[in-house]
Coordinates of C-alpha atoms (C1' of nucleotides) in Angstrom, one line a residue:
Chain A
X1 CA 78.3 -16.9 10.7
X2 CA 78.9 -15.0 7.5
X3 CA 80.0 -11.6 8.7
X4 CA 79.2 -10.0 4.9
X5 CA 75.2 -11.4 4.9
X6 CA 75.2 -10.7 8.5
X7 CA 76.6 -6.9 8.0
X8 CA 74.1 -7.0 4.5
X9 CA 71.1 -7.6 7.0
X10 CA 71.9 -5.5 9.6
X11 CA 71.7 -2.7 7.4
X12 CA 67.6 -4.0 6.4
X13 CA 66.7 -3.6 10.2
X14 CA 67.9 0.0 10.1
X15 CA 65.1 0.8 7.9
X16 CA 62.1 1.3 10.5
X17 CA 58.5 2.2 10.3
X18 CA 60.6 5.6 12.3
X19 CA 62.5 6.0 9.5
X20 CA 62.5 4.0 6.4
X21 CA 64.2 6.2 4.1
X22 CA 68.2 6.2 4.2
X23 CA 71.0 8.0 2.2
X24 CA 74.0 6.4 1.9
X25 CA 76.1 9.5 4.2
X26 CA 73.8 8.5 6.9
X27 CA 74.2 4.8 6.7
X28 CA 77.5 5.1 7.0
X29 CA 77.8 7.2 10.0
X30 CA 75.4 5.3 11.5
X31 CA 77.2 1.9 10.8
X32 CA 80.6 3.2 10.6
X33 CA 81.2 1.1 7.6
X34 CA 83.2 3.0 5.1
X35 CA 81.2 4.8 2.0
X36 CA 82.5 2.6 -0.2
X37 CA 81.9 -0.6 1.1
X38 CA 77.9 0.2 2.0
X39 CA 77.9 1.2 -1.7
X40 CA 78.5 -1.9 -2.6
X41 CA 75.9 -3.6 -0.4
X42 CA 73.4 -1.0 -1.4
X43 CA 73.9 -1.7 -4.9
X44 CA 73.7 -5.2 -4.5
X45 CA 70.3 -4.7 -2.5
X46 CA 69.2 -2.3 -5.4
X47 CA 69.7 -4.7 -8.0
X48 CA 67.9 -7.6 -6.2
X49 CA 64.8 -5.6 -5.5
X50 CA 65.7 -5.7 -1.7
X51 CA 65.9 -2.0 -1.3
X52 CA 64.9 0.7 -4.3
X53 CA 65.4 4.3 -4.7
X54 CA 62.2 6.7 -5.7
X55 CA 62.9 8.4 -9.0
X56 CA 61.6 12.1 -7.9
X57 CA 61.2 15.3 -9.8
X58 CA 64.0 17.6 -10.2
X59 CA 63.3 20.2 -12.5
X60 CA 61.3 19.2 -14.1
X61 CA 63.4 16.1 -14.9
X62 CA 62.5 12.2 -13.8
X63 CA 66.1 11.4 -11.2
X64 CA 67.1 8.9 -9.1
X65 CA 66.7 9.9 -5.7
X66 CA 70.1 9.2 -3.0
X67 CA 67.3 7.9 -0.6
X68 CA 67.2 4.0 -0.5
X69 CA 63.7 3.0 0.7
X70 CA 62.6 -1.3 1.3
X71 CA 62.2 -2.4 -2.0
X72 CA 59.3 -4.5 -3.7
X73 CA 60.9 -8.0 -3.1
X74 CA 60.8 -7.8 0.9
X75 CA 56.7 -7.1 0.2
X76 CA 56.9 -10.4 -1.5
X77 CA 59.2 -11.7 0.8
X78 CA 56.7 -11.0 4.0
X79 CA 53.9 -11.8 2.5
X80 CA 55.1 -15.7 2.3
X81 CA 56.6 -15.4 5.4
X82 CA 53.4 -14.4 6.9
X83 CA 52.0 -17.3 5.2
X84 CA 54.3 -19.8 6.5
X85 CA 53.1 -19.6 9.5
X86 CA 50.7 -22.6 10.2
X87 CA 48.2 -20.5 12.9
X88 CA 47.2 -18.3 10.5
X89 CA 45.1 -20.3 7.7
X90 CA 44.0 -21.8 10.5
X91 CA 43.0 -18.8 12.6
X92 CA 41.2 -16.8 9.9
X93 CA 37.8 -18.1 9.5
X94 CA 37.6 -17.7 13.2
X95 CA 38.9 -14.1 13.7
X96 CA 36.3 -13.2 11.0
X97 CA 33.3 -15.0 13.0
X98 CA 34.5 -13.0 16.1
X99 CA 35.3 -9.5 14.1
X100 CA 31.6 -9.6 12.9
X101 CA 30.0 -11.1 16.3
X102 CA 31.4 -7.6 17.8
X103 CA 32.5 -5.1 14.5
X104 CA 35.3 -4.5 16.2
X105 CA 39.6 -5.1 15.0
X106 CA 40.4 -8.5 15.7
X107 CA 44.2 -9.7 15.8
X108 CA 46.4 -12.2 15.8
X109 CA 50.2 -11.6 17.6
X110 CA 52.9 -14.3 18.1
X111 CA 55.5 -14.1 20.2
X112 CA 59.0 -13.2 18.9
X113 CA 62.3 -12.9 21.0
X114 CA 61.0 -10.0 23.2
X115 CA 58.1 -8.6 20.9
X116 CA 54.9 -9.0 20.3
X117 CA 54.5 -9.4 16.0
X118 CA 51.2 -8.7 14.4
X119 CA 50.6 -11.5 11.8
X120 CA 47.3 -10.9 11.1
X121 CA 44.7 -8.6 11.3
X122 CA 40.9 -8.3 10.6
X123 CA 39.3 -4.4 10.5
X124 CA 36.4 -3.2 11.9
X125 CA 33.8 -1.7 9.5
X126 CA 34.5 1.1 11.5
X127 CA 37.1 3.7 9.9
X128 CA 39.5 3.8 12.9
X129 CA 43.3 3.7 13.1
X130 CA 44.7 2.0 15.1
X131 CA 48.4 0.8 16.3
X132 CA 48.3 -2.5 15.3
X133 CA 49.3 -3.6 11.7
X134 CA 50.4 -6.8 10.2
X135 CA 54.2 -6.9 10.6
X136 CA 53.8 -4.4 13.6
X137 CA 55.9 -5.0 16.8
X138 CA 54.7 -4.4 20.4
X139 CA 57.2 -5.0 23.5
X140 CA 55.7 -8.1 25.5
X141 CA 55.0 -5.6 28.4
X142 CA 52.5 -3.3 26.7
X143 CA 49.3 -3.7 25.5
X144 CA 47.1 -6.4 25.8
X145 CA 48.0 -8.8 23.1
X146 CA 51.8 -8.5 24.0
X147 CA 51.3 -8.9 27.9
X148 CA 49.1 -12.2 27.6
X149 CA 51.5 -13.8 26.1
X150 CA 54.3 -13.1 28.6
X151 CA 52.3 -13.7 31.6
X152 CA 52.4 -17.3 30.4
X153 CA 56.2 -17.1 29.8
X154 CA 58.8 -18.7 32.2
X155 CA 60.1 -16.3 34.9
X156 CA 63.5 -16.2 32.7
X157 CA 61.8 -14.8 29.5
X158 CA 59.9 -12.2 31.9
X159 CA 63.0 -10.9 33.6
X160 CA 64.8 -10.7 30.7
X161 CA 62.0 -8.7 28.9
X162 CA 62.0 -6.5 31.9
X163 CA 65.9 -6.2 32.1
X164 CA 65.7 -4.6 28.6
X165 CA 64.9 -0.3 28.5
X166 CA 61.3 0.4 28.1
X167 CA 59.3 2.7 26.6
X168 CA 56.4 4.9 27.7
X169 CA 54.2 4.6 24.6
X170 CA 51.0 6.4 25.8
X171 CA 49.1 7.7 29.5
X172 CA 48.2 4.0 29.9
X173 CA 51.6 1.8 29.7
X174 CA 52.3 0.7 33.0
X175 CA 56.0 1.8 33.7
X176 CA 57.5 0.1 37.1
X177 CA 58.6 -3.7 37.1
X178 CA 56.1 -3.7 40.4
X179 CA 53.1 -2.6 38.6
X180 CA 53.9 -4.9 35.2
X181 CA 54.1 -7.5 38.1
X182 CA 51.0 -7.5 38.9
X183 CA 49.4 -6.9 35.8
X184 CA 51.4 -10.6 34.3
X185 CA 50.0 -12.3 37.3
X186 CA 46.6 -11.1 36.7
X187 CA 46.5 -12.8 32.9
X188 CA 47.5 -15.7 34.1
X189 CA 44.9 -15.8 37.2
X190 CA 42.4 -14.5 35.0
X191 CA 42.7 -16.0 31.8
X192 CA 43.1 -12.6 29.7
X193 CA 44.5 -9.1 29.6
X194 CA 43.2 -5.9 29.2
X195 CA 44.5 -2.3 28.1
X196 CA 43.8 1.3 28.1
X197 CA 45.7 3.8 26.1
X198 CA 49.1 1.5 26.1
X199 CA 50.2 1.5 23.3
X200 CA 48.3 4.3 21.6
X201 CA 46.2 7.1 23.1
X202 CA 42.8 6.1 23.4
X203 CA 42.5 3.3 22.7
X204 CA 41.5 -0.2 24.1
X205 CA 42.0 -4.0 23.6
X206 CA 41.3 -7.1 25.9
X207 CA 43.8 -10.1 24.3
X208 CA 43.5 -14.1 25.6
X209 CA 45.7 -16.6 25.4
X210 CA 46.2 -19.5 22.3
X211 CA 47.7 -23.0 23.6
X212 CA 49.8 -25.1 21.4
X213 CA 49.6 -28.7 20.8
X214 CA 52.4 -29.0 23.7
X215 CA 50.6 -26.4 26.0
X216 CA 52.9 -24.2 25.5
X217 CA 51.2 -19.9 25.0
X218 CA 53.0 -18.9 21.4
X219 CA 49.9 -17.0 20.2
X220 CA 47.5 -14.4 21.2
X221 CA 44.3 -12.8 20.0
X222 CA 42.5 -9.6 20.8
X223 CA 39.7 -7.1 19.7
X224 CA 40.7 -3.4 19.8
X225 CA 39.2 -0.4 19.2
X226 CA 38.6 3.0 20.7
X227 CA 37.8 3.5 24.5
X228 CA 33.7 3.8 23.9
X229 CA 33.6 0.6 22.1
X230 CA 34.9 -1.5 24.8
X231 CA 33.4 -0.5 28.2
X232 CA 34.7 -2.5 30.8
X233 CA 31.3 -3.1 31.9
X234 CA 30.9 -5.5 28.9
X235 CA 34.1 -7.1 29.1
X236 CA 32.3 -10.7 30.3
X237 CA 30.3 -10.4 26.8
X238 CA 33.5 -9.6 25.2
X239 CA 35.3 -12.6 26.9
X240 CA 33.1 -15.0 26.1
X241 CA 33.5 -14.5 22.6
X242 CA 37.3 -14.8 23.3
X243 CA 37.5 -17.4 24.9
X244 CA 35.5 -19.4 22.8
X245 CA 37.5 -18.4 19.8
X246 CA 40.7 -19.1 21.7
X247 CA 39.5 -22.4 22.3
X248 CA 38.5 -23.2 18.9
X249 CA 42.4 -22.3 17.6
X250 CA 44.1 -23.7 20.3
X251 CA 41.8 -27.2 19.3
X252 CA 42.9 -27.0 15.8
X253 CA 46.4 -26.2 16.8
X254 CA 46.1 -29.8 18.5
X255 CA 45.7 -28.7 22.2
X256 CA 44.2 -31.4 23.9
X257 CA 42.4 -30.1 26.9
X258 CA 39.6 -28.2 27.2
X259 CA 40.5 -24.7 27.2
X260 CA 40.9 -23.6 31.1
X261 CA 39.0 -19.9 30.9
X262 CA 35.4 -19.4 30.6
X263 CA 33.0 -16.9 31.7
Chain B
X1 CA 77.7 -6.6 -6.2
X2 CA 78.9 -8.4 -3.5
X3 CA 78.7 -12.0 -4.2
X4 CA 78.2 -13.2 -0.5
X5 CA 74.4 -10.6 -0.4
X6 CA 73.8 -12.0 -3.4
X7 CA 74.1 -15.3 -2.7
X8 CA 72.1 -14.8 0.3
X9 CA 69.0 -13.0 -1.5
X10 CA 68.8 -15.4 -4.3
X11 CA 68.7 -18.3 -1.6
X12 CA 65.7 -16.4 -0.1
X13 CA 64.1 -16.1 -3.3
X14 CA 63.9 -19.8 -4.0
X15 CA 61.6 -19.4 -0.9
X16 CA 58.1 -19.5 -2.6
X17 CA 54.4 -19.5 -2.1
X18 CA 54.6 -22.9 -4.0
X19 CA 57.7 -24.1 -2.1
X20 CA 57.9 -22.1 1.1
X21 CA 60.2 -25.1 2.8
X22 CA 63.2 -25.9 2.4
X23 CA 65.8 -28.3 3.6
X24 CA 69.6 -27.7 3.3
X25 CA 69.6 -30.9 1.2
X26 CA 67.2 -29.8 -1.3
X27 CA 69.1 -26.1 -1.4
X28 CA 72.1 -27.5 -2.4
X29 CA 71.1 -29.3 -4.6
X30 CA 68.6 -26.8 -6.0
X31 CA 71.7 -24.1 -6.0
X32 CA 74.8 -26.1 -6.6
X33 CA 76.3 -24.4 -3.3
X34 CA 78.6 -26.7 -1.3
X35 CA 76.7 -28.0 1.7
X36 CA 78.9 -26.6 4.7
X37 CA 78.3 -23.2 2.3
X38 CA 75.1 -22.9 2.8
X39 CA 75.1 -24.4 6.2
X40 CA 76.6 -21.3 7.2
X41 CA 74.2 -18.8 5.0
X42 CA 71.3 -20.9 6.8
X43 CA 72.8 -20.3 10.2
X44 CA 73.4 -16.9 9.6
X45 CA 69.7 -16.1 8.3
X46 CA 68.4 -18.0 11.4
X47 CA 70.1 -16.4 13.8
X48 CA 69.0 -13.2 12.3
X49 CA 65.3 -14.2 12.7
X50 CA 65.1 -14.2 8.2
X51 CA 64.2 -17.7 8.2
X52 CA 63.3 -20.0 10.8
X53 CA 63.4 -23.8 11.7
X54 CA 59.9 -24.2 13.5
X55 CA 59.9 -27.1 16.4
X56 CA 57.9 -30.1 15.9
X57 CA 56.8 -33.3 17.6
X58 CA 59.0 -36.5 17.4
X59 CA 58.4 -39.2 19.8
X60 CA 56.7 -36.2 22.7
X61 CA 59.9 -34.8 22.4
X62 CA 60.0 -31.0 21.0
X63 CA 63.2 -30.9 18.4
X64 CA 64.0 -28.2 15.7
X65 CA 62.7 -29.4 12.6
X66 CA 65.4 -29.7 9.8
X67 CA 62.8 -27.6 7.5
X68 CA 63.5 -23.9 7.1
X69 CA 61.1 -21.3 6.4
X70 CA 61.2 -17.5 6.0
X71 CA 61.2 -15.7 9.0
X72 CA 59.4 -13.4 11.3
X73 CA 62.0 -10.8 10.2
X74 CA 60.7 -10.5 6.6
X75 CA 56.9 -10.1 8.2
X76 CA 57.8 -6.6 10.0
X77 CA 60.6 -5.5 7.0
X78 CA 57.4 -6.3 4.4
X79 CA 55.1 -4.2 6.6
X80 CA 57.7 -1.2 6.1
X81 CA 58.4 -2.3 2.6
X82 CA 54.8 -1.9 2.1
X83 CA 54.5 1.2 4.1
X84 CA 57.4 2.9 1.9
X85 CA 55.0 3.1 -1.4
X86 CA 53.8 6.7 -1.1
X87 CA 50.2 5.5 -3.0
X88 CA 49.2 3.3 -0.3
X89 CA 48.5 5.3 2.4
X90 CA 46.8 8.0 -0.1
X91 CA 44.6 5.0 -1.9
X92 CA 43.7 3.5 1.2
X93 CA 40.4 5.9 1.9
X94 CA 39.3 5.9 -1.4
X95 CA 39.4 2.0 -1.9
X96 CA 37.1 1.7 1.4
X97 CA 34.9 3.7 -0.5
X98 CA 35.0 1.9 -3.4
X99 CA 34.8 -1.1 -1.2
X100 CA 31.7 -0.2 0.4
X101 CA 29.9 1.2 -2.6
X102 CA 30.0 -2.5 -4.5
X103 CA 31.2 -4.6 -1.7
X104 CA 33.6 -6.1 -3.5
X105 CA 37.4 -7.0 -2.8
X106 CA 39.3 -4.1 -3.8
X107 CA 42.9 -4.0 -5.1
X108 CA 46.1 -2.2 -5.9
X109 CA 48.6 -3.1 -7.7
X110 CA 52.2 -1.4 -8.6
X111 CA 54.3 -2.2 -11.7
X112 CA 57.5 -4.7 -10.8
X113 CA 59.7 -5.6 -13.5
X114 CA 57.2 -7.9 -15.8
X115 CA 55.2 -8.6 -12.8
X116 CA 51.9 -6.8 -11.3
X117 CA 52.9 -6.7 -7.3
X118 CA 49.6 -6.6 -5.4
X119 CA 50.3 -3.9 -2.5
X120 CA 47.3 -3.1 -1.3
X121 CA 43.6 -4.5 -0.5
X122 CA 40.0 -4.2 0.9
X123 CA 38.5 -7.4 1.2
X124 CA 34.9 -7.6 0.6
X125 CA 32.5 -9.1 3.5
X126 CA 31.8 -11.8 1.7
X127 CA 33.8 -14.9 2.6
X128 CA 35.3 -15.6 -0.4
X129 CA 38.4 -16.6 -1.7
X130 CA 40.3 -14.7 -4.2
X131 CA 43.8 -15.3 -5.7
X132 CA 44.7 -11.8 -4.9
X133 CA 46.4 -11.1 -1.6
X134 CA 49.2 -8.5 -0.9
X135 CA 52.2 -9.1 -2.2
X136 CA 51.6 -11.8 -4.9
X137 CA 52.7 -11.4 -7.9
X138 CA 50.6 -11.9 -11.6
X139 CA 52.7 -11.7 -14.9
X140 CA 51.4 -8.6 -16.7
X141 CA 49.7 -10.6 -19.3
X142 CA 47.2 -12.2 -17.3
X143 CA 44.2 -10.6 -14.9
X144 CA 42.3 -7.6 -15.4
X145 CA 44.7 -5.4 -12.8
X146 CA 47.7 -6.7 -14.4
X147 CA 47.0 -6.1 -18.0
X148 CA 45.3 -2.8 -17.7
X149 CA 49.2 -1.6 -16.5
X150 CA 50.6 -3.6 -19.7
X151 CA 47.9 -1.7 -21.8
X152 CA 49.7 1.9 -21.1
X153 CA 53.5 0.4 -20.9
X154 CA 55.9 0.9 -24.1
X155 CA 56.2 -1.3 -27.2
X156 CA 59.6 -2.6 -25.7
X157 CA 58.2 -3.3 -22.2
X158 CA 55.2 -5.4 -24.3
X159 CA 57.6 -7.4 -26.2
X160 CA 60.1 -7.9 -22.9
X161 CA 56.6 -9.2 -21.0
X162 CA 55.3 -11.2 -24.0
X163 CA 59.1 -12.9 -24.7
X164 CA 59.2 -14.2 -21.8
X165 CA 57.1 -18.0 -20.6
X166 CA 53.6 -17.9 -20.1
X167 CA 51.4 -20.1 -18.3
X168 CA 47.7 -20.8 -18.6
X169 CA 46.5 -20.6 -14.6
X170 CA 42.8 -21.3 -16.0
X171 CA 40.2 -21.1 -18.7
X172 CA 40.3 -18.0 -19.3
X173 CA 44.1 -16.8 -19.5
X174 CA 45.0 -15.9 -22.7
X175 CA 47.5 -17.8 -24.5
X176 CA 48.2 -16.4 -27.7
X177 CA 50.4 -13.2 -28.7
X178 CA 47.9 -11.9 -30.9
X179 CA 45.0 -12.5 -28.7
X180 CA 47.3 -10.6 -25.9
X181 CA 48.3 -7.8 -27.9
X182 CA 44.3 -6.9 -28.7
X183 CA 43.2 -7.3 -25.2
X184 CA 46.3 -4.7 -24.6
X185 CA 44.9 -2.4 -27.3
X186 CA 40.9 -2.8 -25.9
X187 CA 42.8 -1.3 -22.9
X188 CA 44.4 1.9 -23.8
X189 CA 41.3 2.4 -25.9
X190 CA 38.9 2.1 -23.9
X191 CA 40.4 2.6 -20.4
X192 CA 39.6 -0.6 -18.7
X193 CA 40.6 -4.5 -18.3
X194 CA 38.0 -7.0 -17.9
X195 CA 38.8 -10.6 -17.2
X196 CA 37.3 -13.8 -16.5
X197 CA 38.7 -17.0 -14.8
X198 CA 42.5 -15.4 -16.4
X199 CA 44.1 -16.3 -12.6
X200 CA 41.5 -18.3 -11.1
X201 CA 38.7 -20.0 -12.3
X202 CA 35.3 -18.6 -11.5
X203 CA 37.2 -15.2 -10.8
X204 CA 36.4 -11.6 -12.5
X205 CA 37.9 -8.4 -12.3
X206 CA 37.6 -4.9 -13.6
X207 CA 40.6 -2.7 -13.4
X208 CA 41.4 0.9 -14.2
X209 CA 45.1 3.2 -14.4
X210 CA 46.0 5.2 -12.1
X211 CA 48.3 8.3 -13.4
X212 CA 51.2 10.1 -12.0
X213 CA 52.4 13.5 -11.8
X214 CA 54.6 12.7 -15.2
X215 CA 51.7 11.0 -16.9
X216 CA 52.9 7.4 -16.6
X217 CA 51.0 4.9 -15.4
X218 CA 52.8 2.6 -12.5
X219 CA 49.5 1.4 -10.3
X220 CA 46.0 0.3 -11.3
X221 CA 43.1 -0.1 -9.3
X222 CA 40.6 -3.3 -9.5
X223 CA 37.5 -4.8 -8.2
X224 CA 37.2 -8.4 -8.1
X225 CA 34.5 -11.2 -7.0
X226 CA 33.1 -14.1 -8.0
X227 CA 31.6 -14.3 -11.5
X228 CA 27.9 -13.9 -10.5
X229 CA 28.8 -10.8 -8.4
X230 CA 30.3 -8.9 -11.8
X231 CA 27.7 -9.6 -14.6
X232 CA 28.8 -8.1 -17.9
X233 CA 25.9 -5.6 -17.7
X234 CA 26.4 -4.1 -14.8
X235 CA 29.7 -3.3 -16.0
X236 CA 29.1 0.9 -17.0
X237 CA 28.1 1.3 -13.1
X238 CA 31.3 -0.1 -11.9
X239 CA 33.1 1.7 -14.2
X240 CA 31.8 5.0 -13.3
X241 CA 32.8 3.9 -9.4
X242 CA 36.3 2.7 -10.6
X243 CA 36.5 5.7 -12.8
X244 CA 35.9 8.0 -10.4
X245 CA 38.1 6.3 -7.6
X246 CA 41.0 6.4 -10.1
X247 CA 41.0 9.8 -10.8
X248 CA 41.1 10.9 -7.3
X249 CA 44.0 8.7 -6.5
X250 CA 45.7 10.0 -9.5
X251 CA 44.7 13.6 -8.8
X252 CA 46.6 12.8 -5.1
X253 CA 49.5 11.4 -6.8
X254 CA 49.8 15.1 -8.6
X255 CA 48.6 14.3 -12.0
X256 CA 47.5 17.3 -12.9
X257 CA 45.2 16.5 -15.9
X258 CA 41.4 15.6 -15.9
X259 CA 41.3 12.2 -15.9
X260 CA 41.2 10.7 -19.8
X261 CA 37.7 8.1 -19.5
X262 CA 34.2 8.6 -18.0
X263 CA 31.0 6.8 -18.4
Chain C
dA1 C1' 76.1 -54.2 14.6
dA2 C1' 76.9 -52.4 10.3
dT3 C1' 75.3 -49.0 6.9
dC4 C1' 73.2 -45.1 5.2
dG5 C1' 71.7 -40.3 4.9
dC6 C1' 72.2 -35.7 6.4
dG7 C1' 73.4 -32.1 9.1
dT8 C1' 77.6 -30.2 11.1
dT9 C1' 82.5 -29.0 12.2
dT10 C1' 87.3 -28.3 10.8
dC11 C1' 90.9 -25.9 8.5
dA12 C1' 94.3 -25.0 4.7
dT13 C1' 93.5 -22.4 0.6
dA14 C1' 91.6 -19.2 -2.6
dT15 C1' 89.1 -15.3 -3.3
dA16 C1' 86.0 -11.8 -2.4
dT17 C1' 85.8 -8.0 0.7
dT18 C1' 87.8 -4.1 2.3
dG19 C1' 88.6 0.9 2.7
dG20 C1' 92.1 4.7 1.8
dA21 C1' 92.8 7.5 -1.9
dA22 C1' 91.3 9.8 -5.6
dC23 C1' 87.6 11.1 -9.0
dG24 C1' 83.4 13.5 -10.6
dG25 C1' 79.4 16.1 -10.7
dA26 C1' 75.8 18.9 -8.6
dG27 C1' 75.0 22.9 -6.0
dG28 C1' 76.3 27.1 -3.5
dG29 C1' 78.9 31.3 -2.6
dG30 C1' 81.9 34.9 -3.7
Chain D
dC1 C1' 82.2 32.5 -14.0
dC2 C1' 85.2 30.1 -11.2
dC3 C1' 86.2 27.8 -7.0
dC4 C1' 84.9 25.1 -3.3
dT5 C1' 82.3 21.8 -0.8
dC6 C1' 79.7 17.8 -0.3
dC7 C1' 78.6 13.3 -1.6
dG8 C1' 78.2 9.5 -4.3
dT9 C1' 81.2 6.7 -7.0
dT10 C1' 85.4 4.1 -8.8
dC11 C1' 90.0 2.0 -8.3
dC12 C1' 93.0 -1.4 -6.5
dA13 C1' 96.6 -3.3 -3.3
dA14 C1' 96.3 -5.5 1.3
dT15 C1' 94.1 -8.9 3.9
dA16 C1' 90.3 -10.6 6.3
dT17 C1' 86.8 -13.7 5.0
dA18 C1' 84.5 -17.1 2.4
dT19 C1' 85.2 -21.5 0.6
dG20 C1' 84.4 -26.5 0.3
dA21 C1' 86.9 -31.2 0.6
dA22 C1' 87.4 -34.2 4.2
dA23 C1' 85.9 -36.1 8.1
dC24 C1' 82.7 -36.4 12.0
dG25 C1' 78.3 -37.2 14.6
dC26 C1' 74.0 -39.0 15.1
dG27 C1' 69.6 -40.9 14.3
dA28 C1' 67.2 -44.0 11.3
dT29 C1' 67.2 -48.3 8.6
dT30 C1' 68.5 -52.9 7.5

DNA sequence: AATCGCGTTTCATATATTGGAACGGAGGGG
DNA sequence: CCCCTCCGTTCCAATATATGAAACGCGATT
């Protein structure tokens, strides 16, 4: 491994949806890589594109800011990434059908390392925020989306999930290994997941299962929206929808059986 | 710089919406970087999750493919990327209005270099394709959104853009300098773009400026459809929309001026 | 079974990275 | 007004790291 791009890259992942704006001082205690050699690899970034530094007012005067922020080329950058993944052309026509059978969010996660990542998203009409955004990440024990895809995980990937330190997001994420449990063994009895105020206050989102060509559970998809929207009482309406849309990726994914849930 | 980043970048870069796969094989020769070289660049990247080697079928056995591809890593550092460009979250609101009023795709776009960068959209609810999605790129000489930025750049930014290549993506791109430089000049004039079939064929768009505290212009704004959806006379009632979106966002960006066009 | 094409590993050498020291400029306090 | 501090920046000798020719491994092809 090359310990320069590796250092280079490892400073890019400092920069978080928490804090996405860096000085150099900070980096550098941060890192404890020496001022001078982060000011190389910042300047390097700055000139690719890779990070880029605001020009704000100072007295009137147009300066260069000290802050380094991600720069335009990582936009580009993502947005091919995003694209290189093969589920999603596919996926799209059919998260549409479902977003406008129930005006509700639809998305689309795949399972990375321990994480949940967004990789695409269709809104609701309606104007609500909510958690999830393309290139968002969710830890595979909370929320819906996320917890599907581990209940179909080996028992290795779920211990080592829950060996890592976890995070109480909102009222709803379910804290004890015990409770998570039971909650991974109840998407894989039942075919689906579904959350309350896990991830974000308020909010709710019932996720089901994508199989690949070699049966393998790589991809999830869910509706979300706020806690009115998605009474439990319609949940078998909601499934149904789902499902059927689950099926319908999973088939052009080149899963060969018929899709195991239905209502 | 440090030639190892940069290096590494540029071998990211080659990574394109045209040529999103690569094999080590076709990098060196594409780069001129010694094999075992960029073996180890390419194992670095991997392991950091930047590009990925996706598994495939061969013989019902599941073996890394010898394909790379970017990584789930640039997804989430795009999201943040995207996230850092103070406009975005201000513009947002006022493009679903716009959105809703004309339902028609809505788009931002920030000046990059010689490039238009498209950060931002609202797609309409109408199925259809456009060329537009975030973080593309358009040279600044072609489509409505791109051009209207050119329009209110300096004489030396015009001649750096119009120096450089151009390419004709379909009927209606315009090919000749002089032709260029009057479509610039209908642009500061009269406050607008209009194009037709400039990116893709069958394509319009409409796009205003947005201003900035210090009076440059770094973003426009654009609606765009297919051709029967934005008939030339209907073009004063879009206007007065885009208009009126324009100066809001501008107004929220701290320019501090009534905004300089109006139906 | 021999050959080819590519990815991968090894390791002596060359070179780019490193970081302590010192510089410089903006801002603040006396 | 001058001094001091805080940071970003530049310099350059020491050295860790990148480099890439050579050789290996392995599956596919003949």
């Amino acid at each position: 491994m090359s310990k320069t791009l590796e250092k280079g890259i490892n400073i890019l992942t400092l920069f978080t949806e928490e804090k996405p704006s860096w000085r150099l001082d900070e980096l550098a205690i941060e890192t404890d890589i020496p001022k001078p050699t982060l000011h190389r690899f910042l300047k390097t970034f700055t000139d690719l594109g890779v990070l880029k530094r605001p020009y704000v007012q100072s007295g009137g005067q147009l300066v260069l800011s000290d802050h380094y922020l991600l720069g335009h080329k990582l936009i580009e950058l993502g947005a091919i990434a995003a694209n290189s993944i093969e589920i999603r052309s596919l996926a799209i026509p059919y998260m549409k059908m479902l977003q406008q059978k129930f005006d509700l969010a639809v998305q689309l996660i795949v399972l990375d390392e321990t994480d949940g990542l967004y990789i695409e998203k269709i809104e609701s009409l309606k104007p609500v925020l909510l958690y999830t955004r393309v290139g968002r990440r969710a830890p595979l024990y909370a929320g819906a989306c996320s917890r599907i895809l581990l209940s179909f995980q080996s028992e290795e990937k779920i211990s080592e999930v829950l060996q890592k330190p976890r995070k109480k997001y909102a009222s709803g994420t379910a804290d004890s290994d015990q409770e998570i449990h039971k909650l991974i063994e109840f998407g894989k009895k039942n075919g689906y997941a579904y959350s309350v105020s896990e991830l974000e206050e308020g909010t709710v989102s019932i996720a089901v299962p994508i199989f690949n060509s070699d049966r393998r559970v790589e991809y999830s998809i869910s509706i979300a929206g706020i806690e009115s929207l998605l009474p439990q009482e319609k949940i078998n309406t909601f499934l149904e929808g789902l499902w059927e849309t689950a099926a319908l990726i999973s088939a052009e994914l080149g899963y060969s059986m018929p899709y195991p849930y239905g209502v």
